[in-house]
């Protein structure tokens, strides 16, 4: 019997608005690199942290849950951890 879920190799994330350019990680499967948005992400992004689901240019608004939460300090590539080190 195969008890694995089709999502067992995919990290869970949440993006609520079409204009959001980040998703929030919703699990602790730090070794996995694919999220349910179909994006390959860096390993080790912790639960509750953000990941870029599109490329974000330096100075561009960071949108989470439909709200601007800051601006990119540097260019952020798709799949990259988005946190205090690259948001102002």
Coordinates of N, CA and C in Angstrom, one line a residue:
X1 N 0.8 -1.2 0.0 CA 0.0 0.0 0.0 C 0.9 1.2 0.0
X2 N 0.6 2.2 -0.9 CA 1.3 3.5 -0.9 C 0.6 4.5 -0.1
X3 N 1.2 4.9 1.0 CA 0.5 5.9 1.9 C 1.0 7.3 1.7
X4 N 1.9 7.5 0.7 CA 2.3 8.9 0.5 C 1.3 9.7 -0.3
X5 N 1.2 10.9 0.1 CA 0.3 11.9 -0.5 C 0.9 12.5 -1.8
X6 N 0.1 12.9 -2.8 CA 0.7 13.6 -3.9 C 1.5 14.8 -3.5
X7 N 1.1 15.4 -2.3 CA 1.8 16.6 -1.9 C 2.9 16.4 -0.9
X8 N 3.3 15.1 -0.7 CA 4.3 14.8 0.3 C 5.6 15.4 0.0
X9 N 5.9 15.6 -1.3 CA 7.2 16.2 -1.6 C 7.1 17.6 -1.9
X10 N 6.0 18.3 -1.6 CA 5.8 19.7 -1.8 C 5.6 20.4 -0.5
X11 N 6.3 21.5 -0.4 CA 6.1 22.4 0.8 C 4.8 23.1 0.7
X12 N 4.1 23.4 1.8 CA 2.9 24.1 1.8 C 3.2 25.6 1.9
X13 N 2.5 26.4 1.2 CA 2.7 27.9 1.3 C 1.3 28.5 1.0
X14 N 1.3 29.8 1.4 CA 0.0 30.6 1.2 C 0.3 31.9 0.5
X15 N -0.5 32.1 -0.6 CA -0.5 33.4 -1.3 C -2.0 33.7 -1.5
X16 N -2.4 34.8 -0.9 CA -3.9 35.1 -0.9 C -4.4 36.0 -2.0
X17 N -3.6 36.8 -2.6 CA -4.0 37.7 -3.7 C -3.2 37.5 -4.9
X18 N -3.8 37.7 -6.1 CA -3.1 37.5 -7.3 C -1.9 38.5 -7.5
X19 N -2.0 39.7 -6.9 CA -0.9 40.6 -7.0 C 0.3 40.4 -6.0
X20 N 0.1 39.4 -5.0 CA 1.1 39.1 -4.1 C 2.4 38.6 -4.8
X21 N 3.6 39.1 -4.4 CA 4.8 38.6 -5.0 C 5.6 37.7 -4.1
X22 N 5.0 37.4 -2.9 CA 5.6 36.5 -2.0 C 4.5 35.5 -1.5
X23 N 5.0 34.4 -1.0 CA 4.1 33.4 -0.4 C 4.7 33.1 1.0
X24 N 3.9 32.8 2.0 CA 4.3 32.4 3.3 C 4.4 30.9 3.5
X25 N 5.5 30.5 4.0 CA 5.7 29.0 4.2 C 4.9 28.5 5.4
X26 N 4.2 27.4 5.2 CA 3.3 26.9 6.2 C 3.7 25.5 6.6
X27 N 4.9 25.1 6.6 CA 5.4 23.8 7.1 C 6.8 23.9 7.5
X28 N 7.4 22.9 8.1 CA 8.8 22.8 8.5 C 9.6 21.8 7.7
X29 N 9.2 21.5 6.5 CA 9.9 20.6 5.6 C 11.0 21.3 4.9
X30 N 12.0 21.7 5.7 CA 13.1 22.6 5.3 C 14.0 22.0 4.2
X31 N 14.0 20.7 4.0 CA 14.8 20.0 3.0 C 14.2 20.1 1.6
X32 N 12.9 20.3 1.6 CA 12.2 20.3 0.3 C 12.3 21.6 -0.4
X33 N 12.2 21.6 -1.8 CA 12.5 22.8 -2.5 C 11.4 23.2 -3.5
X34 N 10.2 22.5 -3.5 CA 9.1 22.8 -4.3 C 7.9 23.2 -3.5
X35 N 7.3 24.4 -3.8 CA 6.1 24.8 -3.1 C 4.8 24.6 -3.9
X36 N 3.7 24.7 -3.3 CA 2.4 24.4 -4.0 C 2.1 25.5 -5.0
X37 N 2.8 26.5 -5.1 CA 2.7 27.6 -6.2 C 3.4 27.1 -7.4
X38 N 4.1 26.0 -7.4 CA 4.8 25.5 -8.5 C 6.2 26.1 -8.7
X39 N 6.7 26.7 -7.6 CA 8.0 27.4 -7.6 C 9.0 26.6 -6.9
X40 N 10.2 26.5 -7.4 CA 11.4 25.9 -6.7 C 12.0 27.0 -5.8
X41 N 12.1 26.6 -4.5 CA 12.6 27.6 -3.5 C 13.9 27.1 -2.9
X42 N 14.6 28.0 -2.2 CA 15.8 27.7 -1.5 C 15.4 26.7 -0.3
X43 N 16.4 25.8 0.0 CA 16.2 24.9 1.2 C 16.3 25.8 2.4
X44 N 15.6 25.3 3.5 CA 15.8 25.9 4.8 C 14.9 27.1 5.1
X45 N 14.0 27.5 4.3 CA 13.1 28.7 4.6 C 12.2 28.2 5.7
X46 N 12.2 28.9 6.9 CA 11.4 28.5 8.0 C 9.9 28.7 7.9
X47 N 9.2 28.0 8.7 CA 7.7 28.2 8.8 C 7.4 29.6 9.1
X48 N 6.5 30.2 8.4 CA 6.0 31.6 8.7 C 6.8 32.6 7.9
X49 N 8.0 32.2 7.3 CA 8.8 33.2 6.5 C 8.3 33.3 5.1
X50 N 8.7 34.3 4.4 CA 8.3 34.5 3.0 C 9.3 34.0 2.0
X51 N 8.7 33.7 0.8 CA 9.5 33.3 -0.4 C 9.0 34.1 -1.6
X52 N 9.9 34.5 -2.4 CA 9.5 35.2 -3.7 C 8.9 34.2 -4.6
X53 N 7.7 34.5 -5.2 CA 7.1 33.7 -6.1 C 7.2 34.2 -7.6
X54 N 7.8 35.4 -7.7 CA 8.2 36.0 -8.9 C 9.5 36.8 -8.6
X55 N 10.2 37.2 -9.7 CA 11.4 38.0 -9.5 C 10.9 39.4 -9.0
X56 N 11.7 40.0 -8.1 CA 11.3 41.3 -7.5 C 12.5 42.2 -7.7
X57 N 12.3 43.3 -8.4 CA 13.4 44.2 -8.6 C 13.7 45.1 -7.4
X58 N 14.9 45.5 -7.3 CA 15.3 46.4 -6.2 C 14.4 47.6 -6.2
X59 N 13.8 48.0 -5.0 CA 12.9 49.1 -4.9 C 11.5 48.8 -5.1
X60 N 11.2 47.6 -5.7 CA 9.8 47.2 -5.9 C 9.1 46.9 -4.6
X61 N 7.8 47.1 -4.5 CA 7.0 46.8 -3.3 C 6.9 45.3 -3.1
X62 N 7.0 44.9 -1.9 CA 6.8 43.5 -1.5 C 5.3 43.4 -1.0
X63 N 4.6 42.5 -1.7 CA 3.1 42.4 -1.4 C 2.8 41.1 -0.8
X64 N 2.3 41.1 0.4 CA 1.9 39.9 1.2 C 0.5 40.1 1.6
X65 N -0.4 39.1 1.3 CA -1.8 39.1 1.7 C -2.5 40.4 1.2
X66 N -2.0 40.9 0.0 CA -2.6 42.1 -0.6 C -2.1 43.4 -0.1
X67 N -1.2 43.4 0.8 CA -0.7 44.6 1.5 C 0.8 44.8 1.2
X68 N 1.2 46.0 1.0 CA 2.6 46.3 0.8 C 3.3 46.3 2.2
X69 N 4.3 45.4 2.4 CA 4.9 45.2 3.7 C 6.3 45.8 3.7
X70 N 6.8 46.3 2.6 CA 8.1 46.9 2.4 C 8.5 47.0 1.0
X71 N 9.8 47.3 0.8 CA 10.4 47.3 -0.6 C 11.7 46.6 -0.6
X72 N 12.0 46.0 -1.8 CA 13.2 45.2 -1.9 C 14.4 46.1 -1.8
X73 N 15.4 45.7 -0.9 CA 16.7 46.4 -0.8 C 17.6 46.1 -2.0
X74 N 17.4 44.9 -2.6 CA 18.2 44.4 -3.7 C 17.3 43.6 -4.6
X75 N 17.8 43.2 -5.8 CA 17.0 42.3 -6.6 C 16.8 41.0 -5.9
X76 N 15.6 40.5 -6.0 CA 15.3 39.2 -5.3 C 14.9 38.2 -6.4
X77 N 15.5 37.1 -6.4 CA 15.2 36.1 -7.5 C 14.0 35.2 -7.0
X78 N 13.3 34.7 -8.0 CA 12.2 33.8 -7.7 C 12.7 32.6 -6.8
X79 N 12.0 32.2 -5.8 CA 12.4 31.1 -4.9 C 13.3 31.5 -3.8
X80 N 13.7 32.8 -3.7 CA 14.6 33.3 -2.6 C 13.8 33.6 -1.4
X81 N 14.4 33.4 -0.2 CA 13.9 33.7 1.1 C 13.8 35.3 1.1
X82 N 12.6 35.8 1.5 CA 12.4 37.2 1.6 C 12.2 37.5 3.1
X83 N 13.1 38.3 3.6 CA 13.1 38.6 5.1 C 13.8 39.9 5.3
X84 N 14.1 40.2 6.6 CA 14.7 41.5 6.9 C 16.0 41.8 6.2
X85 N 16.8 40.8 5.8 CA 18.0 41.1 5.1 C 17.8 41.6 3.7
X86 N 16.7 41.5 3.1 CA 16.5 42.1 1.7 C 15.2 42.9 1.6
X87 N 14.6 43.3 2.7 CA 13.4 44.2 2.7 C 13.7 45.4 3.5
X88 N 13.2 46.6 3.1 CA 13.3 47.8 3.9 C 12.0 48.4 4.0

